[in-house]
Coordinates of C-alpha atoms and ligand atoms in Angstrom, one line a residue:
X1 CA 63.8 -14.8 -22.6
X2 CA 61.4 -16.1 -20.0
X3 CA 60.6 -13.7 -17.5
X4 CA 60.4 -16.2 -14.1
X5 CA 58.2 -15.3 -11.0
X6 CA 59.2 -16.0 -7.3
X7 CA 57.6 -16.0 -4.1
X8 CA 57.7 -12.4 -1.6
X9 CA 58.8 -14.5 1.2
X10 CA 61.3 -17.0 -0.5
X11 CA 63.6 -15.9 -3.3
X12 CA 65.5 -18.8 -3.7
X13 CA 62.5 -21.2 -6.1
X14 CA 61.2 -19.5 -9.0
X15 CA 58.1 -20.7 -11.4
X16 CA 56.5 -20.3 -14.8
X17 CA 53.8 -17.9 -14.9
X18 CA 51.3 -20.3 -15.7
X19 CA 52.4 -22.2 -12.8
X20 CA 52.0 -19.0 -10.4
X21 CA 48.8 -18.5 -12.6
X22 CA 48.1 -22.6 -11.5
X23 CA 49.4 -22.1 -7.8
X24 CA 47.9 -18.5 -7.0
X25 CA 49.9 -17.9 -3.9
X26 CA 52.6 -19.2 -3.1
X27 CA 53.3 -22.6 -0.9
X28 CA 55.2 -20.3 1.9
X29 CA 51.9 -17.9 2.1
X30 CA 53.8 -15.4 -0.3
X31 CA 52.4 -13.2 -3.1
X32 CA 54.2 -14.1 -6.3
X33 CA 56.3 -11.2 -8.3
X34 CA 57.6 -11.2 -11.8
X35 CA 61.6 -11.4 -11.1
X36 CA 61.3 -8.0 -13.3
X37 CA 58.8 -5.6 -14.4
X38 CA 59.8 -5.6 -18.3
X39 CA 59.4 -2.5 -20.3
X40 CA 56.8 -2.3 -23.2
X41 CA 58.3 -3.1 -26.4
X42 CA 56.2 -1.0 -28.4
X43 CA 56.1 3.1 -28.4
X44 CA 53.4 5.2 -27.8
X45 CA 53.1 5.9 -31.3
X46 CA 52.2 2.5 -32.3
X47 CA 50.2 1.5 -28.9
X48 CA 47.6 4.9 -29.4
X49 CA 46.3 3.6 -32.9
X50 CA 45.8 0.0 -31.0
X51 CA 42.4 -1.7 -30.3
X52 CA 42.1 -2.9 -26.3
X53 CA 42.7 -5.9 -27.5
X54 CA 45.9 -5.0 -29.5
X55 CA 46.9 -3.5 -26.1
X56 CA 46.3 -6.2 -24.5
X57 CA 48.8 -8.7 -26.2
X58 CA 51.6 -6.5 -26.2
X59 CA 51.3 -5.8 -22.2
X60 CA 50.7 -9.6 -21.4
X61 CA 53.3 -11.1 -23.3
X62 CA 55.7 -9.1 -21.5
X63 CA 54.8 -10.5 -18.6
X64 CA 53.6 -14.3 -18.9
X65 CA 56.2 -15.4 -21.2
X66 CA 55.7 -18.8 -21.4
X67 CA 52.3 -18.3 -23.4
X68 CA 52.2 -18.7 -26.6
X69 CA 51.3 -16.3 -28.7
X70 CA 48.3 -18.3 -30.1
X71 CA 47.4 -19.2 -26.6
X72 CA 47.4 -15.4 -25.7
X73 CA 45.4 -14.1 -28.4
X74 CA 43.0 -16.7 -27.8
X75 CA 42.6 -16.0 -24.2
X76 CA 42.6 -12.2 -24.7
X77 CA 39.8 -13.0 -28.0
X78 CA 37.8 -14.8 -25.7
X79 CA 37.9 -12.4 -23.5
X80 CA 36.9 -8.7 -24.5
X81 CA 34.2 -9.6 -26.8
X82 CA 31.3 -9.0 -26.7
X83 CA 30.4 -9.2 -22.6
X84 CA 31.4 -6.1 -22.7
X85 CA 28.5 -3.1 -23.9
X86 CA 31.6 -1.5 -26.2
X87 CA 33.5 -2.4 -28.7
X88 CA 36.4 0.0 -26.8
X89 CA 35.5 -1.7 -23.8
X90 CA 37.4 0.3 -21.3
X91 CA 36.0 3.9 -22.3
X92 CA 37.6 7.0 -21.2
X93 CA 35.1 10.0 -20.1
X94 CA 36.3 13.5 -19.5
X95 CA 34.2 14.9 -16.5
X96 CA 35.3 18.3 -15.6
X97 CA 38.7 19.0 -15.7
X98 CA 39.7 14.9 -14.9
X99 CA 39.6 11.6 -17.1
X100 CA 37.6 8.7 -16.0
X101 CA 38.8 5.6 -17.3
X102 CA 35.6 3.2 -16.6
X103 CA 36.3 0.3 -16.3
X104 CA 32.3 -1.3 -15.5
X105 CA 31.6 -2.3 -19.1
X106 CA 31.7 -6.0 -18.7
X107 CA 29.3 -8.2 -17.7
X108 CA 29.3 -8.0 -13.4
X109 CA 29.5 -3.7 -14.1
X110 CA 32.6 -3.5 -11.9
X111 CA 36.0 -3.3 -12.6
X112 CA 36.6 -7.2 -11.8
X113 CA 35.4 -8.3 -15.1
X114 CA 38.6 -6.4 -16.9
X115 CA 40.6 -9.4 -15.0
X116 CA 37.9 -12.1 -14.1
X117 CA 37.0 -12.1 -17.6
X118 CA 40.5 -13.5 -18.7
X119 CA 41.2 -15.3 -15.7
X120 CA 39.4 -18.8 -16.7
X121 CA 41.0 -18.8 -19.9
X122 CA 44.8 -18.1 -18.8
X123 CA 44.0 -20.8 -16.1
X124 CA 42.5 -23.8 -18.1
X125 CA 45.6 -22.6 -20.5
X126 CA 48.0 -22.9 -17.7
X127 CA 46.4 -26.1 -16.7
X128 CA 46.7 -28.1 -20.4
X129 CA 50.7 -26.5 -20.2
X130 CA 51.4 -27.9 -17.6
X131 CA 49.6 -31.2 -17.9
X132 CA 47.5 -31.3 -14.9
X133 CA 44.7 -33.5 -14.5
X134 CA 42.7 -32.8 -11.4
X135 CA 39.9 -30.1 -11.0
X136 CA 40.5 -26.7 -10.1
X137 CA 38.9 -25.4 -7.2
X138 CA 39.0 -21.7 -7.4
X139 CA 38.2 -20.1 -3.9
X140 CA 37.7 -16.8 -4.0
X141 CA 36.6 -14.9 -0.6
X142 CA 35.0 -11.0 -1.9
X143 CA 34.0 -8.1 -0.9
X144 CA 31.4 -8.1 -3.3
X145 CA 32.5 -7.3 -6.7
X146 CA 35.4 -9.8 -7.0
X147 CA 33.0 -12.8 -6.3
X148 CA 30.1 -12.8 -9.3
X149 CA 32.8 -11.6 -11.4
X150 CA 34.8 -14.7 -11.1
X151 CA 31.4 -16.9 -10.7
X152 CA 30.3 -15.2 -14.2
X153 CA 34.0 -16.2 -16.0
X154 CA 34.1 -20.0 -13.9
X155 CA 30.6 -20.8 -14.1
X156 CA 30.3 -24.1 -16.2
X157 CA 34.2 -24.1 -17.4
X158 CA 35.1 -27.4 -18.1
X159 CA 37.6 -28.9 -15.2
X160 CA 36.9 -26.3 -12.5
X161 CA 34.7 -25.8 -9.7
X162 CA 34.4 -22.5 -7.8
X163 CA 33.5 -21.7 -3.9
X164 CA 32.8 -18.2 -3.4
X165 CA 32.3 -16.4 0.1
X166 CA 31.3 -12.8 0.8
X167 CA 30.6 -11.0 4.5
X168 CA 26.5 -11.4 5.2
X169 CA 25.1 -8.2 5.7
X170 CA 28.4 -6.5 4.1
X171 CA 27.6 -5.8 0.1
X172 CA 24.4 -4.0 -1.3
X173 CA 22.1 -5.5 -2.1
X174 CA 22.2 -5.6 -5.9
X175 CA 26.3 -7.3 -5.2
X176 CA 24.2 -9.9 -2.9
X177 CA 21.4 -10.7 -5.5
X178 CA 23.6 -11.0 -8.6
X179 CA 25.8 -13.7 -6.5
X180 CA 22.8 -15.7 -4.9
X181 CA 21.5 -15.9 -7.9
X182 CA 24.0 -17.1 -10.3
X183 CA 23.5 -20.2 -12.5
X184 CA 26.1 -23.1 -13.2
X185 CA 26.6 -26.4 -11.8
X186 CA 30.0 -26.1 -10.5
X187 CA 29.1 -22.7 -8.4
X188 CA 28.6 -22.5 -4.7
X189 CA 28.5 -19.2 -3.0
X190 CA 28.5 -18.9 0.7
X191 CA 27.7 -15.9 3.2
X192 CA 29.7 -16.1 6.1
X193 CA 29.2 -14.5 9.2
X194 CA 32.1 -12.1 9.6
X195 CA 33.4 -9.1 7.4
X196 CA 35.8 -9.6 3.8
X197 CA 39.1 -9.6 6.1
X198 CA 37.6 -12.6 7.9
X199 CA 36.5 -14.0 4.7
X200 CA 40.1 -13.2 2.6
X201 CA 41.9 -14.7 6.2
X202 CA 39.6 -17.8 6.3
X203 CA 40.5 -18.6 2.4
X204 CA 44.6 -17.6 3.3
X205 CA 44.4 -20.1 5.9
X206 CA 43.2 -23.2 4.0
X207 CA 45.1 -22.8 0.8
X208 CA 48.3 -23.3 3.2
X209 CA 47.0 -26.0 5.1
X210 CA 49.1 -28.6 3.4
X211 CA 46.6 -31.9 4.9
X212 CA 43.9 -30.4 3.6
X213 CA 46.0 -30.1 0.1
X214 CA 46.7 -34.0 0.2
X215 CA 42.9 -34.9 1.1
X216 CA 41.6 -32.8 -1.7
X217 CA 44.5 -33.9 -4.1
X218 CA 43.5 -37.8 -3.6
X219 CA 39.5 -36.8 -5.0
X220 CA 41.5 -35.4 -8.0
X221 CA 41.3 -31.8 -6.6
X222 CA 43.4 -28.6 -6.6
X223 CA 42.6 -24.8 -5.2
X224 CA 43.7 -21.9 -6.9
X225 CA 42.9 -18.4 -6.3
X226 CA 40.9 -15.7 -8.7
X227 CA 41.7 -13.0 -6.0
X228 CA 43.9 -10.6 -6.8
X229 CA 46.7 -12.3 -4.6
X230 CA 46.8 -14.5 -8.0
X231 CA 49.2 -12.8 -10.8
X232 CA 46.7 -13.4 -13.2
X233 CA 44.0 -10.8 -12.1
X234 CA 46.9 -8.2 -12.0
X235 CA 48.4 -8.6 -15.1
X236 CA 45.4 -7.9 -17.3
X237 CA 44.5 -4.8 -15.1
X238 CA 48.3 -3.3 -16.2
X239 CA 46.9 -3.1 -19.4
X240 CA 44.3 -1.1 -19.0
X241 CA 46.7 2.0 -17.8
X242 CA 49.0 1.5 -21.0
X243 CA 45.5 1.9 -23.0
X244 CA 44.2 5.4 -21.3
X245 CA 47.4 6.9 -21.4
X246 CA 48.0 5.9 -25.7
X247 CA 44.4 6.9 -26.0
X248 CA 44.7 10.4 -24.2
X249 CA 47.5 10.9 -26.5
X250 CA 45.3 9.5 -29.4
X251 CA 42.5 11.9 -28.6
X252 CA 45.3 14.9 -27.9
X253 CA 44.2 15.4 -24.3
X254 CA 48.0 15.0 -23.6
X255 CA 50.9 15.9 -25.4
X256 CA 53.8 13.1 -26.5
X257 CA 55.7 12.1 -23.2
X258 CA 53.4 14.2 -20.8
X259 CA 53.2 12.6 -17.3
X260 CA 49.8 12.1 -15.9
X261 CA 48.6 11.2 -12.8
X262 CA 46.4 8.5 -11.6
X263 CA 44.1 8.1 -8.5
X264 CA 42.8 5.0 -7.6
X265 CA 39.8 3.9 -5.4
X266 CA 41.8 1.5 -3.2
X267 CA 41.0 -1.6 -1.4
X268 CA 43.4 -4.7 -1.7
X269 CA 45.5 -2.7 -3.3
X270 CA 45.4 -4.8 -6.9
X271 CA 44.1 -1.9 -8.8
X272 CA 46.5 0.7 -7.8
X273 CA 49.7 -1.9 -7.7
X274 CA 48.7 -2.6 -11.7
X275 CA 49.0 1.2 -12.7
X276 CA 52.8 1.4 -10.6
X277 CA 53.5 -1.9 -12.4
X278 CA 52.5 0.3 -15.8
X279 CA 54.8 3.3 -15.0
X280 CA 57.3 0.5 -14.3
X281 CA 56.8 -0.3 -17.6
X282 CA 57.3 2.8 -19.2
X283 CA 53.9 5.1 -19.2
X284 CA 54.6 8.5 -18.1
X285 CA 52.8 8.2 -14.8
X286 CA 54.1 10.3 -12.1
X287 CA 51.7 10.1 -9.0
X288 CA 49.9 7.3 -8.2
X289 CA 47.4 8.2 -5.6
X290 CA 45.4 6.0 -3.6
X291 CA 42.3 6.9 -2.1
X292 CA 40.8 5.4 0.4
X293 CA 36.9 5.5 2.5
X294 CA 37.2 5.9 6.4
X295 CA 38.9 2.2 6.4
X296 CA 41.4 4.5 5.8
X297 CA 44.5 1.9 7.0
X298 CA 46.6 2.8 3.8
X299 CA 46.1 6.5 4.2
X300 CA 47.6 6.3 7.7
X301 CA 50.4 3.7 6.5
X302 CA 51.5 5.9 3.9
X303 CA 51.5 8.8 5.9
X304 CA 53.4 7.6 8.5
X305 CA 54.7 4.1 7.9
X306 CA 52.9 2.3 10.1
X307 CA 50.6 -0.3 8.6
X308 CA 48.3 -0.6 11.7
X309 CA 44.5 -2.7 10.9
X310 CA 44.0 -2.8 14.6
X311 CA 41.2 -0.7 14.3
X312 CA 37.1 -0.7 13.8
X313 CA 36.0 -2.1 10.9
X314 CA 33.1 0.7 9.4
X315 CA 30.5 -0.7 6.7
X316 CA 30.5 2.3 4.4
X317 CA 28.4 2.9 1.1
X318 CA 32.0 1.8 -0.9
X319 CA 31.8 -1.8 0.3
X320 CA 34.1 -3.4 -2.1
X321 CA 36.6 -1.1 -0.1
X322 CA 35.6 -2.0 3.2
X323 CA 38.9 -3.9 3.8
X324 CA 41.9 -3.7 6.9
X325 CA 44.2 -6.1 5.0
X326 CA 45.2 -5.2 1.5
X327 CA 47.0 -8.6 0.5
X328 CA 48.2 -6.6 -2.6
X329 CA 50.0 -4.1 -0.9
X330 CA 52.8 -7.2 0.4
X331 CA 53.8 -7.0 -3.2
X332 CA 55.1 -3.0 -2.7
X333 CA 56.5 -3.7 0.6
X334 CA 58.9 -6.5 -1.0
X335 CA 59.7 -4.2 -3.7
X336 CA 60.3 -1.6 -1.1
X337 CA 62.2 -4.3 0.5
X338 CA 64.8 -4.1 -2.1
X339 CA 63.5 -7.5 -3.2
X340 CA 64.9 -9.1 0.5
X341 CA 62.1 -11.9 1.3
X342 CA 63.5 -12.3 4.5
X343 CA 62.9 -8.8 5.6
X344 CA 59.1 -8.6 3.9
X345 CA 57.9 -12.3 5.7
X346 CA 59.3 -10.7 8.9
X347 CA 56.9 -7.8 8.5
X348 CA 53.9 -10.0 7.1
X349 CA 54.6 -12.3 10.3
X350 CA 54.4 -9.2 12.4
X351 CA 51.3 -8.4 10.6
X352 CA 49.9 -11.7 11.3
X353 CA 50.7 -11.8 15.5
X354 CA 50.4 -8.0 16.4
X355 CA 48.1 -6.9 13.5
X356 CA 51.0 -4.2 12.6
X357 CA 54.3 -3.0 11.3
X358 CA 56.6 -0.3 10.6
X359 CA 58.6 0.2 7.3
X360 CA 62.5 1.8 7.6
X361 CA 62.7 4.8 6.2
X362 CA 64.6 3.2 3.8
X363 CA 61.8 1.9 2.6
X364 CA 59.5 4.7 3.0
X365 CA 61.6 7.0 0.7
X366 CA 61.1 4.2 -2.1
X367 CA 57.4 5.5 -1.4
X368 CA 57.5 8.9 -3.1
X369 CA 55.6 7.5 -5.9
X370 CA 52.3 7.2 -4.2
X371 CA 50.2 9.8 -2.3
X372 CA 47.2 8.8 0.2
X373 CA 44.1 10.3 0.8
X374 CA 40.7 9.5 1.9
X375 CA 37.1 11.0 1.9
X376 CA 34.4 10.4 4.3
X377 CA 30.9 9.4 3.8
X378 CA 29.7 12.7 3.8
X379 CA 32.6 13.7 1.0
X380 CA 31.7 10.8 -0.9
X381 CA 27.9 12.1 -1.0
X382 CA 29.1 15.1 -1.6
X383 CA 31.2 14.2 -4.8
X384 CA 28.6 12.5 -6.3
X385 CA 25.9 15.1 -5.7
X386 CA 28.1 18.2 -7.0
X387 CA 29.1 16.4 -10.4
X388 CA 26.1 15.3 -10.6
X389 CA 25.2 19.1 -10.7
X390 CA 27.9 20.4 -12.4
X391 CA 28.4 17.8 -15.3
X392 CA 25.3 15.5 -14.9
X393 CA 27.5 12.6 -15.1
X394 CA 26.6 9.7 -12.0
X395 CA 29.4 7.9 -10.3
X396 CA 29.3 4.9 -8.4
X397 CA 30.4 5.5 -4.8
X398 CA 34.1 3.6 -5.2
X399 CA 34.6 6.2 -8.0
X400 CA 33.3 9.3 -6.0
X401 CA 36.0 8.4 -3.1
X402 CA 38.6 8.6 -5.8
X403 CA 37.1 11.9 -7.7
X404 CA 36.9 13.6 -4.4
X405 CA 40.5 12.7 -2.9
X406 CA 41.8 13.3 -6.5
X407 CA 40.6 17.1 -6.4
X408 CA 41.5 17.2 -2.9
X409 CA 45.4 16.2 -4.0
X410 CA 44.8 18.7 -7.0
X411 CA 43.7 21.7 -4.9
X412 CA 46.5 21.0 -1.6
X413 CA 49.6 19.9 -3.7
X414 CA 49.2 22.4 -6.7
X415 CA 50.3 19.6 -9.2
X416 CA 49.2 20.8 -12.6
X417 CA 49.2 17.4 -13.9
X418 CA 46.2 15.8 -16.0
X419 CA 44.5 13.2 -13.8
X420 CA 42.7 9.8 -14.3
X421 CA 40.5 8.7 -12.5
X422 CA 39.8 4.2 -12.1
X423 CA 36.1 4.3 -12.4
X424 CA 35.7 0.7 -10.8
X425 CA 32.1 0.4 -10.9
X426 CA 28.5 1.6 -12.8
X427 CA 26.3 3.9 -10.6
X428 CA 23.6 0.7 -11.0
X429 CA 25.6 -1.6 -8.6
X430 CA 25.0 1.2 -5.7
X431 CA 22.2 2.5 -6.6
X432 CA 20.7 3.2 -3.7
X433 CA 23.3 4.9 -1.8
X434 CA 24.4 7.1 -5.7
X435 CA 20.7 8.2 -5.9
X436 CA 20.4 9.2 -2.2
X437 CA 23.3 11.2 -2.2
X438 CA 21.8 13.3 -5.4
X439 CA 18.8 13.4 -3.2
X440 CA 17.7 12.3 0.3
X441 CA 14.2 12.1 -0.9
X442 CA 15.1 8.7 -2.9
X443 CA 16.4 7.5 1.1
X444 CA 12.9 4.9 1.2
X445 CA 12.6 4.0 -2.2
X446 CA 12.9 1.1 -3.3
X447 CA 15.9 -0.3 -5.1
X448 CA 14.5 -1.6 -8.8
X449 CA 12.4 1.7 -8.8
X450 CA 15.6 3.6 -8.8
X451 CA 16.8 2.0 -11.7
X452 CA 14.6 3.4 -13.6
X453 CA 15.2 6.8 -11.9
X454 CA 18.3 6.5 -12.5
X455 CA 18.0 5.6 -16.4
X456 CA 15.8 9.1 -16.4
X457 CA 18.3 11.2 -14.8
X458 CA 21.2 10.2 -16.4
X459 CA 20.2 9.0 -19.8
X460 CA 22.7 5.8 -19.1
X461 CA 21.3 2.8 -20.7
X462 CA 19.7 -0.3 -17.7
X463 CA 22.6 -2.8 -17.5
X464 CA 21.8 -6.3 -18.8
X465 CA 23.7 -7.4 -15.4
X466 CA 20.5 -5.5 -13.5
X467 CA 17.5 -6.3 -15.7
X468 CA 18.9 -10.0 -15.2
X469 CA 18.5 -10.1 -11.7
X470 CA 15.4 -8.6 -11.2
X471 CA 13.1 -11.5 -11.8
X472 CA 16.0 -14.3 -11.4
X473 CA 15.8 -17.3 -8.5
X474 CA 17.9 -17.6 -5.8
X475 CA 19.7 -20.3 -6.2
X476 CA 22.4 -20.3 -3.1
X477 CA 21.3 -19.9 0.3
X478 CA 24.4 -21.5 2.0
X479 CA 25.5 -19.6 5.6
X480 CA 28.7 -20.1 7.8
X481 CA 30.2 -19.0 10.5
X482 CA 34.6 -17.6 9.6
X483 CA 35.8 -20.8 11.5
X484 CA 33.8 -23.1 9.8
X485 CA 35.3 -22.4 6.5
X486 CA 37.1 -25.5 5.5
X487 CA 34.5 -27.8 6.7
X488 CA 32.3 -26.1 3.8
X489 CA 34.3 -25.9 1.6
X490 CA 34.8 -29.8 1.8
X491 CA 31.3 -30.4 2.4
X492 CA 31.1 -28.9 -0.8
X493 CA 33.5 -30.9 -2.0
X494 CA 32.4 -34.0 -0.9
X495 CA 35.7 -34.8 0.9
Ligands
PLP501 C1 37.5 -4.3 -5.8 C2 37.0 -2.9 -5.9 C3 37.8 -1.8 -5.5 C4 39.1 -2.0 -4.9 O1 40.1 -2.5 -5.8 P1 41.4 -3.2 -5.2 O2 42.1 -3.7 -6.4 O3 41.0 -4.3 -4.3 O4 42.2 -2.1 -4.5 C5 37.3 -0.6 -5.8 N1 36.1 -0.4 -6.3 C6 35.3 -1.4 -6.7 C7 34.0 -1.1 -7.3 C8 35.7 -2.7 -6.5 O5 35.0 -3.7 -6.9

């Protein structure tokens, strides 16, 4: 049976999912959501002897339906191969008493490339299926990470172009270098003058401006998405929380049926939405807990209900989680909603004018799922410094938010359950704020001198992602203010 996908804020059309994979959002601004979250059709007992790649194909064919299984396999081969550093290419670590499931083995060392990496493929699929002939335009608007992941998987695809824009002064400075510098002729990157909400808003704003969708559409154009607004990116990241939990069982960590929970350092909200879509789908998850840095709008919203970004926006060392508007999270609320698009564009509309809503407690009690929880700079330092100490193993900062609200949860709720821990991105990518938490001494060093450091200390290998930017040319030096967005992105174009 085809499983058919429909927009959050209009339930009455429904595509393919290579078209929502095609579209990316939705024409009425909506996210789109699989009519269903279908169960796994495989047990635990045959998923923990599978490779990722296994996994992979038995998670994603329950989901995009309308791919062959030839085209699947092909996409998921093409995929996880060797990019990634391991063969197992999502390995799971036990530090202390918690599981870290990294996921920065690919070739940008964050957790994008698990999705990013598959992306191009399922799109240029999508594309031949449903015969269209113009170019892609992926726009992508990132926080960091999101951006030389998807330039990395679209650079020099045949039939697509990609535009990327990230905040100016807003990503560290290895995120900055690895974009500026990436190769390709149908790349641009762009710094804009304004922070990732800006950015994310800006690209919203001209993938619904239908004029602009004509114009491009007459030079044999098309936009699509490689956020994770686009169903795409989150249903490759589901199958990375099917694979921990049949390889805890695998490595008898866990016993058969044992529920786990999972903590997640959370910024649009994709990450953390892919491991609920997972327990929808049958793993024994119980909590799904969602950390957050001192953006901390989700920890307030699920505290109390109130979704409020009106707020100061604070540059923190966890950049790729410096966000006030988690598009992902629109998703839950029209789950939440009881699937009523009416109710969940009303709230997004509200969102849009005032900058705010409140949920029913209708809606909150469908909640129960997910705890929030947040740590501050200083508890993010802190994290890092005392597993450092302890265990000798170096997290990123994104990771350290989520290790540090995960034993928080432990040590305040008393839940006895097992925890994984998203690992979202190697301690190389922030290596200047990782090795100045483990010691203030390293506070005026210079960045490429602490990857070796680092290397020493830890014994983890040099990335080739970091040895490849050290000597590379910059190649993009491309500035713009927020509102001058679409007159870039068609001077790009050349329309
Ligand atoms: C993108 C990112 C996050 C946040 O993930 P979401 O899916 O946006 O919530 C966390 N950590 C790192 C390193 C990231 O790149």
């Amino acid at each position: 049976m085809n499983l058919r996908y429909k927009s959050t804020r209009n339930s009455e059309r429904t595509v393919t999912a290579s078209e929502a994979i095609l579209k990316g959002l939705a024409d009425d601004g909506g996210l789109f959501v699989p009519e269903y979250i279908p169960k796994l059709d495989v047990t635990m007992d045959e998923l923990r002897s599978m490779t990722y790649q296994e996994t992979a194909y038995a998670v994603m064919k329950q989901f995009l339906t309308d791919f062959t299984e030839e085209e699947l396999k092909r996409c998921i081969e093409n995929a996880y191969d060797s990019k990634f550093d391991t063969e197992v290419i999502a390995p799971l670590v036990k530090v202390g008493d918690t599981y870290h499931l990294e996921l920065f083995h690919g070739a940008t060392i964050a957790f994008k490339d698990m999705a990013l990496s598959i992306l191009p493929h399922l799109l240029t699929t999508a594309a031949k299926k449903n015969h269209v002939t113009n170019d892609i335009v992926i726009l992508t608007a990132t926080s960091g990470d999101t951006g030389k992941a998807a330039l990395a998987g679209f650079a020099d695809v045949p039939g697509t172009k990609i535009i990327v824009f990230y905040p100016k002064g807003g990503v560290s400075r290895v995120q900055e270098l690895q974009m500026v510098t990436q190769r390709g002729d149908n790349t641009s990157v762009v710094a804009i003058h304004g922070n990732f909400d800006n950015a994310q808003s800006g690209v919203k704003a001209i993938f619904e401006d239908k004029e602009l969708e004509k114009e491009l559409s007459e030079s044999g154009y098309q936009f699509s998405s490689a956020n994770s607004i686009n169903i795409g990116r989150l249903v490759p990241q589901v199958v990375y929380y099917v694979y921990a939990y049949a390889k805890l069982l695998e490595n008898e960590e866990i016993a058969s049926g044992e529920e786990i929970n999972v903590t997640v350092p959370t910024g649009n909200f994709g990450n953390i939405l892919a491991a609920y879509y997972a327990k929808q789908m049958g793993v024994p998850i119980a909590k799904l807990i969602c950390a957050s840095n001192e953006n901390k709008v989700l920890f307030d919203f699920f505290q109390t209900g109130v979704y409020d970004r009106n707020r100061e926006f604070i540059l923190t060392s966890s950049p790729s989680m410096d966000i006030l508007i988690s598009s992902n999270l629109e998703r839950l609320i029209y789950t939440v909603a009881g699937g009523d698009s009416e109710k969940n564009k009303d709230l997004m509309e509200q969102l849009k004018e005032k900058g705010a809503y409140e949920i029913t407690p209708e809606m909150r009690e469908k909640l129960s799922d997910f705890v929030g929880g947040f740590a501050t700079e200083e508890e993010t330092k802190e994290a890092i410094q005392t597993t450092y100490e302890k265990t000798g193993y170096v997290m990123d900062t994104h990771t350290a938010v989520a290790a540090y609200v995960c034993a928080q949860y432990r040590r305040e709720s008393g839940d006895p359950r097992k925890c994984l821990v998203a690992s979202t991105a190697s301690p190389y990518k922030f290596i200047h704020s990782v090795m100045t938490a483990i010691d203030s001494r390293y506070a005026d060093t210079d960045e490429f001198e602490l990857v070796d450091e680092l290397s020493r200390i830890s014994g983890m290998e040099i990335p080739k992602a970091i040895e490849e930017i050290r000597n590379a040319d910059i190649r993009h030096t491309r500035e713009c203010d927020a509102a001058q967005m679409k007159d870039t992105v068609k001077e790009i174009l050349g329309v």
